[in-house]
mmCIF file of C-alpha atoms in Angstrom:
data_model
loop_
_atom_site.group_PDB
_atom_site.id
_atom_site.type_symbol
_atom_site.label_atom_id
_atom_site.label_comp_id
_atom_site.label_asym_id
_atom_site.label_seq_id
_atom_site.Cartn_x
_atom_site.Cartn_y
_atom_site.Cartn_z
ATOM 1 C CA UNK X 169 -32.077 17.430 32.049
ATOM 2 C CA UNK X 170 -29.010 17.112 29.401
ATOM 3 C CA UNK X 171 -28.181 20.179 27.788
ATOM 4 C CA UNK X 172 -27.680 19.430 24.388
ATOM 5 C CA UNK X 173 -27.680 23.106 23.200
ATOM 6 C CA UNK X 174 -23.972 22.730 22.057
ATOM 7 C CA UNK X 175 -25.014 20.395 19.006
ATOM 8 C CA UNK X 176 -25.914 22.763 16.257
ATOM 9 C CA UNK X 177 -28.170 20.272 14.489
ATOM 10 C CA UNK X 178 -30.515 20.229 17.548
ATOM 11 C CA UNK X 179 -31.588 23.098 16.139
ATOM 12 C CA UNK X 180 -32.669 21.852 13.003
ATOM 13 C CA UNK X 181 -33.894 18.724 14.774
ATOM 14 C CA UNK X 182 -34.753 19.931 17.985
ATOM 15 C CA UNK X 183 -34.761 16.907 21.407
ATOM 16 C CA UNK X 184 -38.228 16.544 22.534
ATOM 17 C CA UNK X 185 -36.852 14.526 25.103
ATOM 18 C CA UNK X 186 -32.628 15.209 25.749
ATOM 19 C CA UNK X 187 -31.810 12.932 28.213
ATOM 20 C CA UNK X 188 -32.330 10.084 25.583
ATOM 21 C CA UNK X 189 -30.038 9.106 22.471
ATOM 22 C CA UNK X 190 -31.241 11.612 19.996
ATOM 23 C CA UNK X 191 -30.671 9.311 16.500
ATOM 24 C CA UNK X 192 -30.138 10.937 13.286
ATOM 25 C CA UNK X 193 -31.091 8.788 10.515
ATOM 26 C CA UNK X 194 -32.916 7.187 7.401
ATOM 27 C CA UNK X 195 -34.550 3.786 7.305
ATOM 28 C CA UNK X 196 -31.508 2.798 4.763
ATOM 29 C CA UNK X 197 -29.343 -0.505 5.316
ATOM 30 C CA UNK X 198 -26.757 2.008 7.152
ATOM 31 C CA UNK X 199 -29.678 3.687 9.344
ATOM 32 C CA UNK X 200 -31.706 0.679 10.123
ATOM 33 C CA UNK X 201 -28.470 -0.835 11.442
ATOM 34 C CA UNK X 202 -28.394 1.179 14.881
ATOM 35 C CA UNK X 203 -32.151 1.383 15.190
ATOM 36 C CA UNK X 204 -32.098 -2.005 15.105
ATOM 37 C CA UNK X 205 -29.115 -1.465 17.940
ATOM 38 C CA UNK X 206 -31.025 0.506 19.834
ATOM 39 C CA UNK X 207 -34.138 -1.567 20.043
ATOM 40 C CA UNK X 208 -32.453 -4.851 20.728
ATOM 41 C CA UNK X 209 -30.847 -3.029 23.705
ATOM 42 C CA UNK X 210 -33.603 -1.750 25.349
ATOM 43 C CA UNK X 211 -31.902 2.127 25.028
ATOM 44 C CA UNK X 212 -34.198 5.052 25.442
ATOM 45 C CA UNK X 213 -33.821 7.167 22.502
ATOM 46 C CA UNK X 214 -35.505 9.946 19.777
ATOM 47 C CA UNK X 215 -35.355 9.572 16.366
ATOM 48 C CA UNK X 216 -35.389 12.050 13.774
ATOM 49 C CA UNK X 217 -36.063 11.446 10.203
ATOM 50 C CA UNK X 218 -33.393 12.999 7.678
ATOM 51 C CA UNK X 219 -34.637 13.648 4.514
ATOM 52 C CA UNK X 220 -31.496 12.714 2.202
ATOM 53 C CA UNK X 221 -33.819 13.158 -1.060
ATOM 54 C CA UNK X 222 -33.925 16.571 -0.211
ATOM 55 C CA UNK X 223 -30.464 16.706 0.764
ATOM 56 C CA UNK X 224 -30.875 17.465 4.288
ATOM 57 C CA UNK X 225 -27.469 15.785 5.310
ATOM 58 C CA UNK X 226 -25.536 18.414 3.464
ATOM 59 C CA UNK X 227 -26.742 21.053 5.576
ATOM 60 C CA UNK X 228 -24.585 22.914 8.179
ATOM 61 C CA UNK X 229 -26.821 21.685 10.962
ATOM 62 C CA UNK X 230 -26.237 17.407 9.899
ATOM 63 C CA UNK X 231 -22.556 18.094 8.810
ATOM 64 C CA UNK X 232 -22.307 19.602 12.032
ATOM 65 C CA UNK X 233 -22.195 16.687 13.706
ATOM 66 C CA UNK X 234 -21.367 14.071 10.607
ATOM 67 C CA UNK X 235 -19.078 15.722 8.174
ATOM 68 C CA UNK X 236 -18.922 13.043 6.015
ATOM 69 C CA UNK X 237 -22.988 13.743 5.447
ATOM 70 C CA UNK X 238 -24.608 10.592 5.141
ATOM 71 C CA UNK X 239 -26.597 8.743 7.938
ATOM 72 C CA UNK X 240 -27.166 7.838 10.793
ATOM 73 C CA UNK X 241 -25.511 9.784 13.985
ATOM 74 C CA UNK X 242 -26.461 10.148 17.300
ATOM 75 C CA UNK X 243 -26.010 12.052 20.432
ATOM 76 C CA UNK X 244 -25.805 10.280 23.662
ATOM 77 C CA UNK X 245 -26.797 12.635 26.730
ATOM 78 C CA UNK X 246 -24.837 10.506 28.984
ATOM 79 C CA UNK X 247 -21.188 9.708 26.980
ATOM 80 C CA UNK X 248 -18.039 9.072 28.630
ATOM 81 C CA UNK X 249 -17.503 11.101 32.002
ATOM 82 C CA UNK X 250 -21.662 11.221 31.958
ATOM 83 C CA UNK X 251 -21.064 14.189 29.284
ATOM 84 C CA UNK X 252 -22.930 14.665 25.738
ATOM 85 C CA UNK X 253 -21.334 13.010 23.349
ATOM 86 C CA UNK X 254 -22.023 12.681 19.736
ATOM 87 C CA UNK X 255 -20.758 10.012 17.325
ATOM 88 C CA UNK X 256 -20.966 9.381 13.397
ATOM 89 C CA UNK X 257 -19.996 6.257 11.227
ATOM 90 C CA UNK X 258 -23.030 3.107 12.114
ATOM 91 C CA UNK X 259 -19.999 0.566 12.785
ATOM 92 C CA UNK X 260 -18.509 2.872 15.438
ATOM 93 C CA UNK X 261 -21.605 3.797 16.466
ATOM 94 C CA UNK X 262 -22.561 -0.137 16.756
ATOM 95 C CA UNK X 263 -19.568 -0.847 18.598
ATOM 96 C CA UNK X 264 -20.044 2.195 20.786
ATOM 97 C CA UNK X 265 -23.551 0.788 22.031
ATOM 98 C CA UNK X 266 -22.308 -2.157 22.636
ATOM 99 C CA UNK X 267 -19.676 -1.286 25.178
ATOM 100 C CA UNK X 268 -21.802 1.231 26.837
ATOM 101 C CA UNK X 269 -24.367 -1.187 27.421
ATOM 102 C CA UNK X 270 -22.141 -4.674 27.478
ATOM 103 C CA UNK X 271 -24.638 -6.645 25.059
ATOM 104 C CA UNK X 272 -24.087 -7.964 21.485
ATOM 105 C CA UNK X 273 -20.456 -7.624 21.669
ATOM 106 C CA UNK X 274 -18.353 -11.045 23.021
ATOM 107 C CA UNK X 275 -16.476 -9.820 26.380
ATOM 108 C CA UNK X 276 -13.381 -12.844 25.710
ATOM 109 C CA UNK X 277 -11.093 -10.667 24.008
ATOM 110 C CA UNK X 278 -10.410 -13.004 21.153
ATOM 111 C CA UNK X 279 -14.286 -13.263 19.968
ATOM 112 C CA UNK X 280 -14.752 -9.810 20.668
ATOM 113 C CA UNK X 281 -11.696 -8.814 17.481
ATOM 114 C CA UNK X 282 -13.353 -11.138 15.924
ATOM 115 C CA UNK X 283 -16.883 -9.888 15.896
ATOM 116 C CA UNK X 284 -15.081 -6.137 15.012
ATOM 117 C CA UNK X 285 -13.999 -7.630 12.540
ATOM 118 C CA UNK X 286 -16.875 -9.438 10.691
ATOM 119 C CA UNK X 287 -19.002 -5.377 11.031
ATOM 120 C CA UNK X 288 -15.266 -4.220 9.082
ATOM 121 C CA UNK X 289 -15.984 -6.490 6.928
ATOM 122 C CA UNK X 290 -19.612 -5.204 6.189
ATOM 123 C CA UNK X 291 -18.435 -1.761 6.217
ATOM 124 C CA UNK X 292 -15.387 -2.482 3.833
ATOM 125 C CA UNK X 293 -16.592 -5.018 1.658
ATOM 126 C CA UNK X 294 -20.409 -5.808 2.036
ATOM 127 C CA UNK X 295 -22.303 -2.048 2.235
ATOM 128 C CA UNK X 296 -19.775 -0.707 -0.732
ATOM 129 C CA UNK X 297 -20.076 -3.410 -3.433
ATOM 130 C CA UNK X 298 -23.807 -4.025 -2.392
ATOM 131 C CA UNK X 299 -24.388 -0.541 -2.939
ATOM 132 C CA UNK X 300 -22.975 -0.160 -5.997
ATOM 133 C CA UNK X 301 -24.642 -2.867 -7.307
ATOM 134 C CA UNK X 302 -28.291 -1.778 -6.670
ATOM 135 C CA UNK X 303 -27.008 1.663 -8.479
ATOM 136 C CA UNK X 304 -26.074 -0.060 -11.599
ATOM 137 C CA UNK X 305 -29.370 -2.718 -11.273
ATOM 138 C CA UNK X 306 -31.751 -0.525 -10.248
ATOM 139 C CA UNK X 307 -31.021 2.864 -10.383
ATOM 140 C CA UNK X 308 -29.280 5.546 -12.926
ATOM 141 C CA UNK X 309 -26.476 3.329 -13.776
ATOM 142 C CA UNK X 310 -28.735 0.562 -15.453
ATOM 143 C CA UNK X 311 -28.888 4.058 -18.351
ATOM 144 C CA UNK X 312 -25.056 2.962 -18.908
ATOM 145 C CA UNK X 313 -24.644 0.855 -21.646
ATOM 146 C CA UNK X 314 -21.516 -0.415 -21.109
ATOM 147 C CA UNK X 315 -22.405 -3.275 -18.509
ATOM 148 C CA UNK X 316 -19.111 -4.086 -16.794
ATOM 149 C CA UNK X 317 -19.189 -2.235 -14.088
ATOM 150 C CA UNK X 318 -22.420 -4.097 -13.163
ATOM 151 C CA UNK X 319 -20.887 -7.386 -13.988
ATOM 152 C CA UNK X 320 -18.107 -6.736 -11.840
ATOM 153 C CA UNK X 321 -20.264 -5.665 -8.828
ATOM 154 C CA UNK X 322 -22.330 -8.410 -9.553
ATOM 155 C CA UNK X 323 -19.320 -10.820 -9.332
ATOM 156 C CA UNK X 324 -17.907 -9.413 -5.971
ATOM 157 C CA UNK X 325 -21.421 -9.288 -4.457
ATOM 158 C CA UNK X 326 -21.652 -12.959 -5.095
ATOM 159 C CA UNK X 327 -18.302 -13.663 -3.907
ATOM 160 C CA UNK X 328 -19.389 -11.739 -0.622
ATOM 161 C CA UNK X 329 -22.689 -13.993 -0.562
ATOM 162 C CA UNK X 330 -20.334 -17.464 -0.836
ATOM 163 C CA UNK X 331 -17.938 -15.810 2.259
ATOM 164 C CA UNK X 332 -21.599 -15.481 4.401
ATOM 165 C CA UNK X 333 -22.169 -19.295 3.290
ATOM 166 C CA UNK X 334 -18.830 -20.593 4.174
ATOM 167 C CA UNK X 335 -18.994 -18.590 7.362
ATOM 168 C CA UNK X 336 -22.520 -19.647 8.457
ATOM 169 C CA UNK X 337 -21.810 -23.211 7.939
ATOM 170 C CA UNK X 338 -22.706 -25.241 11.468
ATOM 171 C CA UNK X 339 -23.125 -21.433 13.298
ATOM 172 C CA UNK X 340 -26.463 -19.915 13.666
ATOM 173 C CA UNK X 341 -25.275 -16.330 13.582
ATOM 174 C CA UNK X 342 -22.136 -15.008 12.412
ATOM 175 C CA UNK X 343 -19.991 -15.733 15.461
ATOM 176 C CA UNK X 344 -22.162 -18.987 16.280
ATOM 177 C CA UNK X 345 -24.620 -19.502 18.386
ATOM 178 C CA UNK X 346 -24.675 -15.658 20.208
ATOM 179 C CA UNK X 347 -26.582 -13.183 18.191
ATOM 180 C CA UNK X 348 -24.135 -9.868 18.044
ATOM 181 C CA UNK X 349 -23.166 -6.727 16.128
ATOM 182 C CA UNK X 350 -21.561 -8.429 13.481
ATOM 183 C CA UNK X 351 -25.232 -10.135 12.072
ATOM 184 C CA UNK X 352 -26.980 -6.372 13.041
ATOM 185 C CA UNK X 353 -24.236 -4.725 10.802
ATOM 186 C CA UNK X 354 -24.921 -7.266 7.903
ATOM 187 C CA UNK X 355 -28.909 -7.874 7.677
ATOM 188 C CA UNK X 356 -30.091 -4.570 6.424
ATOM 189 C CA UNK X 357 -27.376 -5.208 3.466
ATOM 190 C CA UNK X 358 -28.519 -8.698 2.297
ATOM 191 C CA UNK X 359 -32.279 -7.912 2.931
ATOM 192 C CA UNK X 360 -32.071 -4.944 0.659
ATOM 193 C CA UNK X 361 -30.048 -6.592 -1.951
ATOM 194 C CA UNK X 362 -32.438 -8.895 -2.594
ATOM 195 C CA UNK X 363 -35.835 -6.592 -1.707
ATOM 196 C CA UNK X 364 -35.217 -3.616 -1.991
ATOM 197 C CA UNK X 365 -32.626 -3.500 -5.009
ATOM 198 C CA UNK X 366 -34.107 -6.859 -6.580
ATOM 199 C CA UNK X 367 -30.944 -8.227 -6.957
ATOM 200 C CA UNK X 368 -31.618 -12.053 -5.693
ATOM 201 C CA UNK X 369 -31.996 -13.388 -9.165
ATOM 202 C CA UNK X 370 -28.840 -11.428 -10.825
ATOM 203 C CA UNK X 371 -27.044 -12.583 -7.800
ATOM 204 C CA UNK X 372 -28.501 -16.527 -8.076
ATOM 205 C CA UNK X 373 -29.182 -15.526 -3.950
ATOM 206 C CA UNK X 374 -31.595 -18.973 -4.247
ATOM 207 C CA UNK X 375 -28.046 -21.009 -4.891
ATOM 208 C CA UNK X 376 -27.235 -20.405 -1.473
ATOM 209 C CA UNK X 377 -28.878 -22.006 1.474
ATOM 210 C CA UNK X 378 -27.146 -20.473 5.093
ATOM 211 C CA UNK X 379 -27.316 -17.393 4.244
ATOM 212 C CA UNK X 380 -31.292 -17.252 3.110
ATOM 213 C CA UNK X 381 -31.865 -19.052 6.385
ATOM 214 C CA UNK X 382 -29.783 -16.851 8.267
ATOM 215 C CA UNK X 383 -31.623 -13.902 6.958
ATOM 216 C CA UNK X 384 -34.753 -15.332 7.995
ATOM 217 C CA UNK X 385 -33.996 -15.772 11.425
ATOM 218 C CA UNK X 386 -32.753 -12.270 11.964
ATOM 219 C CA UNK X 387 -35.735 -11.012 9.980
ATOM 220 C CA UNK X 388 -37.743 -12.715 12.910
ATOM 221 C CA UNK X 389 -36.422 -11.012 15.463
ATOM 222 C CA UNK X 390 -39.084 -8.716 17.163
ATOM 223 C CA UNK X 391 -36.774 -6.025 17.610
ATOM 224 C CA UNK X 392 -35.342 -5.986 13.974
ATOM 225 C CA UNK X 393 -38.706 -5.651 12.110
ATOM 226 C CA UNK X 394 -39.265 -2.450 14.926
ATOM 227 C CA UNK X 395 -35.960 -1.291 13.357
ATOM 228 C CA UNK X 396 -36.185 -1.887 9.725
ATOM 229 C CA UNK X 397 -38.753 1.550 9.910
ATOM 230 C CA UNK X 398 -37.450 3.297 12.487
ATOM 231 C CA UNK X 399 -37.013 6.652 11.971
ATOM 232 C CA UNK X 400 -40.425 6.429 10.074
ATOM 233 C CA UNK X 401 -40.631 8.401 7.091
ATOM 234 C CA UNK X 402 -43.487 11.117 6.783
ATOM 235 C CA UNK X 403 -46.722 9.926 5.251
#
């Protein structure tokens, strides 16, 4: 049995079962990214449910392990060498998972930058502006009257959307016809935008036509809907 006794948030969140991945998370477009990784890999893991309304990710226990303290992280038993190794940031994490288990990641060299580079641009471009848009539509910034920052979020989010259309034209998925990290680091985002944040109209989402189909067919993946409320929050 893996000793994870070395991780100080273990005991905050203690491993019921330490020889799997013990995942740190929220059901959040970041969080829901490697649950969705772990379930489309067929990985044994735990998750725990961090509370970030109540701030639990600025504790010493989470920033422990993430000192940036946001979600997810893991812990995987069996790292590199076969020793406990934990990991923050969901893209490295995502591209972590992928090597370790050689799935979702193209093994030609040239498709495989290019797949790293579509999840950079989701972490650069995609998760920031989307973000900041559903704080200025939805949340406390919609109390600001003056409305250009949400006009220019609004603006680069829809920009983003038309760089999804142009690169889903005749491809399935992101990088074609194989399903990969790149479309697992991306769905969360776009779903949310236009669910969660209620953004489709602001955004004219129903002027585009790949990317709403795209959506759908990652949406119907079996393992992705087990994802989307993994870890699940407390009744």
């Amino acid at each position: 049995m893996a000793d994870l006794s070395a991780f100080p948030i273990t005991s905050r969140w203690p491993a019921q079962n330490p020889d799997r991945i013990q995942l740190y998370s929220t059901p959040t477009p970041n969080g829901v990214k490697v649950s969705i990784m772990l379930e489309e890999t067929g990985l044994a893991y735990e998750p725990h449910f961090i509370n970030i309304g109540e701030n639990e990710t600025w504790g010493p226990e989470f920033l422990s392990l993430n000192p940036n303290g946001k979600i997810p992280a893991i812990i995987d038993p069996d790292g590199p060498g076969g020793k406990p190794f934990g990991l923050f940031e969901s893209g490295a994490i995502l591209l972590y998972l992928a090597e370790k288990t050689g799935q979702l990641l193209p093994s030609d060299p040239v498709r495989r930058y290019e797949t790293i580079q579509w999840v950079f641009f989701q972490m650069a471009s995609v998760g920031p502006m989307f973000g900041q848009l559903g704080f200025f539509h939805k949340f406390a910034g919609r109390e600001i009257e003056d409305k250009r920052p949400l006009e220019r979020y609004r603006n680069e989010s829809k920009r983003l959307l038309g760089v999804l259309e142009t690169r889903l034209e005749g491809r399935d998925w992101i990088m074609g016809q194989d399903y990969t990290i790149a479309d697992i680091s991306l769905l969360g985002w776009v779903r949310n935008l236009i669910g969660f944040y209620g953004a489709g109209e602001l955004v004219e989402f129903d002027s585009f036509k790949r990317v709403p189909a795209w959506l759908e067919r990652g949406l119907a993946r079996p393992a992705v809907q087990r994802g989307l409320t993994i870890p699940a929050r407390p009744a």
